[in-house]
DNA sequence: TATTGTTATACTCTATAACTATA
DNA sequence: TATAGTTATAGAGTATAACAATA
């Protein structure tokens, strides 16, 4: 590692690093576009789709939803309200702690979540450009880049 | 409805593709976190930071800003209003067409944009895990994945 | 006393539609 | 007529602070 790394690399990254960051910026932009589009096809906002996807995997207390969304708990109330009013999600009591409300996807909610995931064309379009060998390479690079927690995050 | 139809790859992508998509999902989440954090350190919202970064590169008519942000032109009015009220951006007349207003970063705006970019630690942290050779590999894979327009988009 | 979820409030972003001033 | 930018409006996400119920 270079002696001046920590403070310097951010202000004057080498051209290669900078290009990779820019490419990731493009990936991020496209991913978001696709996600919002897929969500809107189900009359959902991006935030609603994210919460629904999360709850379709596993019923989760409100507070924990907020933590996973990295937002304030008060926001989750409204998002779950809207999902609940459409029958996609329900609030359940937690027998162990009566303060807790566990948000859970309904049957209809799980169906919608599955369709939403299927509608994400991101998997098909850009990755189709790569051969399986290249995809494996890409996967390994991303894994190393993100560290072990990235693998664990996979639903 | 029993979902047995395999008309699209999207419903049952192979595990490799699915994992890569999930990894990109993690990249997207991290990128966004970092971006919002860097923006908030300058008392900017994400949208304001994006517009400022855009205008720091090149003065741009309002309508074109909207196109690049992929949002309605009416939204840009408010975002530029807020940036302008803080002296980071200014509106200029276009001599060629008096309907057009060209938004441009001020000197202070360009400074802030540069700091903002420098504050994006995304370049440093995850990519530091990779060797230069691996970064080159990653760059080439991303380029192929995104197509030629991704290269052109690079500022 | 501390924690969970909610409410109340204020701000920003967003799309839609109507308006103005130019072209 | 068509276009660029704005205004007006309404809905959604967001953080902050204060609150009730429960621990």
PDB file of N, CA, C and O (backbone and C1' of nucleotides) in Angstrom, chain D residues 5-20:
ATOM      1  P    DG D   5     -35.085  25.043 -20.493  1.00  0.00           P
ATOM      2  O5'  DG D   5     -36.106  25.708 -19.473  1.00  0.00           O
ATOM      3  C5'  DG D   5     -35.988  27.102 -19.205  1.00  0.00           C
ATOM      4  C4'  DG D   5     -37.157  27.558 -18.361  1.00  0.00           C
ATOM      5  C3'  DG D   5     -37.176  26.945 -16.959  1.00  0.00           C
ATOM      6  O3'  DG D   5     -36.861  27.958 -16.004  1.00  0.00           O
ATOM      7  C1'  DG D   5     -39.336  26.998 -17.988  1.00  0.00           C
ATOM      8  P    DT D   6     -36.941  27.643 -14.411  1.00  0.00           P
ATOM      9  O5'  DT D   6     -38.464  27.943 -14.041  1.00  0.00           O
ATOM     10  C5'  DT D   6     -38.991  29.226 -14.330  1.00  0.00           C
ATOM     11  C4'  DT D   6     -40.482  29.243 -14.059  1.00  0.00           C
ATOM     12  C3'  DT D   6     -40.847  28.891 -12.623  1.00  0.00           C
ATOM     13  O3'  DT D   6     -41.249  30.093 -11.982  1.00  0.00           O
ATOM     14  C1'  DT D   6     -42.296  27.841 -14.233  1.00  0.00           C
ATOM     15  P    DT D   7     -41.598  30.040 -10.384  1.00  0.00           P
ATOM     16  O5'  DT D   7     -43.115  29.554 -10.347  1.00  0.00           O
ATOM     17  C5'  DT D   7     -44.138  30.388 -10.875  1.00  0.00           C
ATOM     18  C4'  DT D   7     -45.482  29.685 -10.792  1.00  0.00           C
ATOM     19  C3'  DT D   7     -45.879  29.234  -9.380  1.00  0.00           C
ATOM     20  O3'  DT D   7     -47.136  29.812  -9.075  1.00  0.00           O
ATOM     21  C1'  DT D   7     -46.158  27.467 -10.949  1.00  0.00           C
ATOM     22  P    DA D   8     -47.734  29.713  -7.576  1.00  0.00           P
ATOM     23  O5'  DA D   8     -48.737  28.479  -7.704  1.00  0.00           O
ATOM     24  C5'  DA D   8     -49.503  28.310  -8.884  1.00  0.00           C
ATOM     25  C4'  DA D   8     -50.438  27.109  -8.733  1.00  0.00           C
ATOM     26  C3'  DA D   8     -50.695  26.671  -7.288  1.00  0.00           C
ATOM     27  O3'  DA D   8     -52.059  26.270  -7.168  1.00  0.00           O
ATOM     28  C1'  DA D   8     -49.724  24.889  -8.489  1.00  0.00           C
ATOM     29  P    DT D   9     -52.687  25.877  -5.728  1.00  0.00           P
ATOM     30  O5'  DT D   9     -52.611  24.286  -5.769  1.00  0.00           O
ATOM     31  C5'  DT D   9     -53.214  23.609  -6.875  1.00  0.00           C
ATOM     32  C4'  DT D   9     -52.924  22.133  -6.813  1.00  0.00           C
ATOM     33  C3'  DT D   9     -53.018  21.520  -5.413  1.00  0.00           C
ATOM     34  O3'  DT D   9     -54.006  20.508  -5.436  1.00  0.00           O
ATOM     35  C1'  DT D   9     -51.088  20.751  -6.558  1.00  0.00           C
ATOM     36  P    DA D  10     -54.627  19.917  -4.043  1.00  0.00           P
ATOM     37  O5'  DA D  10     -54.104  18.417  -4.067  1.00  0.00           O
ATOM     38  C5'  DA D  10     -54.226  17.656  -5.263  1.00  0.00           C
ATOM     39  C4'  DA D  10     -53.296  16.470  -5.205  1.00  0.00           C
ATOM     40  C3'  DA D  10     -53.280  15.787  -3.826  1.00  0.00           C
ATOM     41  O3'  DA D  10     -53.417  14.388  -3.990  1.00  0.00           O
ATOM     42  C1'  DA D  10     -51.089  16.279  -4.535  1.00  0.00           C
ATOM     43  P    DG D  11     -53.671  13.466  -2.720  1.00  0.00           P
ATOM     44  O5'  DG D  11     -52.424  12.471  -2.794  1.00  0.00           O
ATOM     45  C5'  DG D  11     -52.135  11.816  -4.022  1.00  0.00           C
ATOM     46  C4'  DG D  11     -50.748  11.206  -3.960  1.00  0.00           C
ATOM     47  C3'  DG D  11     -50.479  10.416  -2.674  1.00  0.00           C
ATOM     48  O3'  DG D  11     -49.956   9.153  -3.019  1.00  0.00           O
ATOM     49  C1'  DG D  11     -48.794  12.042  -3.007  1.00  0.00           C
ATOM     50  P    DA D  12     -49.740   8.047  -1.929  1.00  0.00           P
ATOM     51  O5'  DA D  12     -48.164   8.121  -1.670  1.00  0.00           O
ATOM     52  C5'  DA D  12     -47.282   7.705  -2.702  1.00  0.00           C
ATOM     53  C4'  DA D  12     -45.875   8.042  -2.313  1.00  0.00           C
ATOM     54  C3'  DA D  12     -45.432   7.414  -0.998  1.00  0.00           C
ATOM     55  O3'  DA D  12     -44.391   6.487  -1.259  1.00  0.00           O
ATOM     56  C1'  DA D  12     -44.828   9.732  -1.152  1.00  0.00           C
ATOM     57  P    DG D  13     -43.759   5.689  -0.056  1.00  0.00           P
ATOM     58  O5'  DG D  13     -42.483   6.580   0.298  1.00  0.00           O
ATOM     59  C5'  DG D  13     -41.444   6.681  -0.648  1.00  0.00           C
ATOM     60  C4'  DG D  13     -40.343   7.562  -0.110  1.00  0.00           C
ATOM     61  C3'  DG D  13     -39.733   7.084   1.212  1.00  0.00           C
ATOM     62  O3'  DG D  13     -38.324   6.994   1.066  1.00  0.00           O
ATOM     63  C1'  DG D  13     -40.411   9.356   1.367  1.00  0.00           C
ATOM     64  P    DT D  14     -37.451   6.446   2.236  1.00  0.00           P
ATOM     65  O5'  DT D  14     -37.204   7.677   3.190  1.00  0.00           O
ATOM     66  C5'  DT D  14     -36.174   8.612   2.865  1.00  0.00           C
ATOM     67  C4'  DT D  14     -36.186   9.769   3.827  1.00  0.00           C
ATOM     68  C3'  DT D  14     -36.075   9.382   5.291  1.00  0.00           C
ATOM     69  O3'  DT D  14     -34.731   9.215   5.660  1.00  0.00           O
ATOM     70  C1'  DT D  14     -37.543  11.258   4.916  1.00  0.00           C
ATOM     71  P    DA D  15     -34.364   8.910   7.171  1.00  0.00           P
ATOM     72  O5'  DA D  15     -34.512  10.326   7.905  1.00  0.00           O
ATOM     73  C5'  DA D  15     -33.651  11.399   7.564  1.00  0.00           C
ATOM     74  C4'  DA D  15     -33.885  12.560   8.515  1.00  0.00           C
ATOM     75  C3'  DA D  15     -33.628  12.228   9.993  1.00  0.00           C
ATOM     76  O3'  DA D  15     -32.931  13.290  10.616  1.00  0.00           O
ATOM     77  C1'  DA D  15     -35.887  12.940   9.690  1.00  0.00           C
ATOM     78  P    DT D  16     -32.492  13.128  12.135  1.00  0.00           P
ATOM     79  O5'  DT D  16     -33.626  13.868  12.959  1.00  0.00           O
ATOM     80  C5'  DT D  16     -33.902  15.235  12.679  1.00  0.00           C
ATOM     81  C4'  DT D  16     -35.044  15.724  13.538  1.00  0.00           C
ATOM     82  C3'  DT D  16     -34.939  15.317  15.014  1.00  0.00           C
ATOM     83  O3'  DT D  16     -34.878  16.490  15.806  1.00  0.00           O
ATOM     84  C1'  DT D  16     -37.114  14.892  14.147  1.00  0.00           C
ATOM     85  P    DA D  17     -34.639  16.355  17.399  1.00  0.00           P
ATOM     86  O5'  DA D  17     -36.136  16.354  17.961  1.00  0.00           O
ATOM     87  C5'  DA D  17     -37.025  17.391  17.573  1.00  0.00           C
ATOM     88  C4'  DA D  17     -38.405  17.097  18.121  1.00  0.00           C
ATOM     89  C3'  DA D  17     -38.405  16.621  19.577  1.00  0.00           C
ATOM     90  O3'  DA D  17     -39.330  17.393  20.319  1.00  0.00           O
ATOM     91  C1'  DA D  17     -39.661  15.160  18.220  1.00  0.00           C
ATOM     92  P    DA D  18     -39.481  17.180  21.915  1.00  0.00           P
ATOM     93  O5'  DA D  18     -40.905  16.469  22.016  1.00  0.00           O
ATOM     94  C5'  DA D  18     -42.028  17.078  21.400  1.00  0.00           C
ATOM     95  C4'  DA D  18     -43.208  16.123  21.452  1.00  0.00           C
ATOM     96  C3'  DA D  18     -43.500  15.544  22.850  1.00  0.00           C
ATOM     97  O3'  DA D  18     -44.890  15.591  23.095  1.00  0.00           O
ATOM     98  C1'  DA D  18     -43.272  13.808  21.269  1.00  0.00           C
ATOM     99  P    DC D  19     -45.466  15.209  24.548  1.00  0.00           P
ATOM    100  O5'  DC D  19     -46.115  13.768  24.311  1.00  0.00           O
ATOM    101  C5'  DC D  19     -47.271  13.661  23.505  1.00  0.00           C
ATOM    102  C4'  DC D  19     -47.584  12.204  23.224  1.00  0.00           C
ATOM    103  C3'  DC D  19     -47.736  11.342  24.483  1.00  0.00           C
ATOM    104  O3'  DC D  19     -49.126  11.089  24.722  1.00  0.00           O
ATOM    105  C1'  DC D  19     -46.511  10.233  22.744  1.00  0.00           C
ATOM    106  P    DA D  20     -49.489  10.229  26.065  1.00  0.00           P
ATOM    107  O5'  DA D  20     -49.709   8.760  25.500  1.00  0.00           O
ATOM    108  C5'  DA D  20     -50.671   8.528  24.473  1.00  0.00           C
ATOM    109  C4'  DA D  20     -50.757   7.036  24.157  1.00  0.00           C
ATOM    110  C3'  DA D  20     -51.019   6.152  25.383  1.00  0.00           C
ATOM    111  O3'  DA D  20     -51.982   5.153  25.085  1.00  0.00           O
ATOM    112  C1'  DA D  20     -48.895   5.614  24.408  1.00  0.00           C
TER     113       DA D  20
END
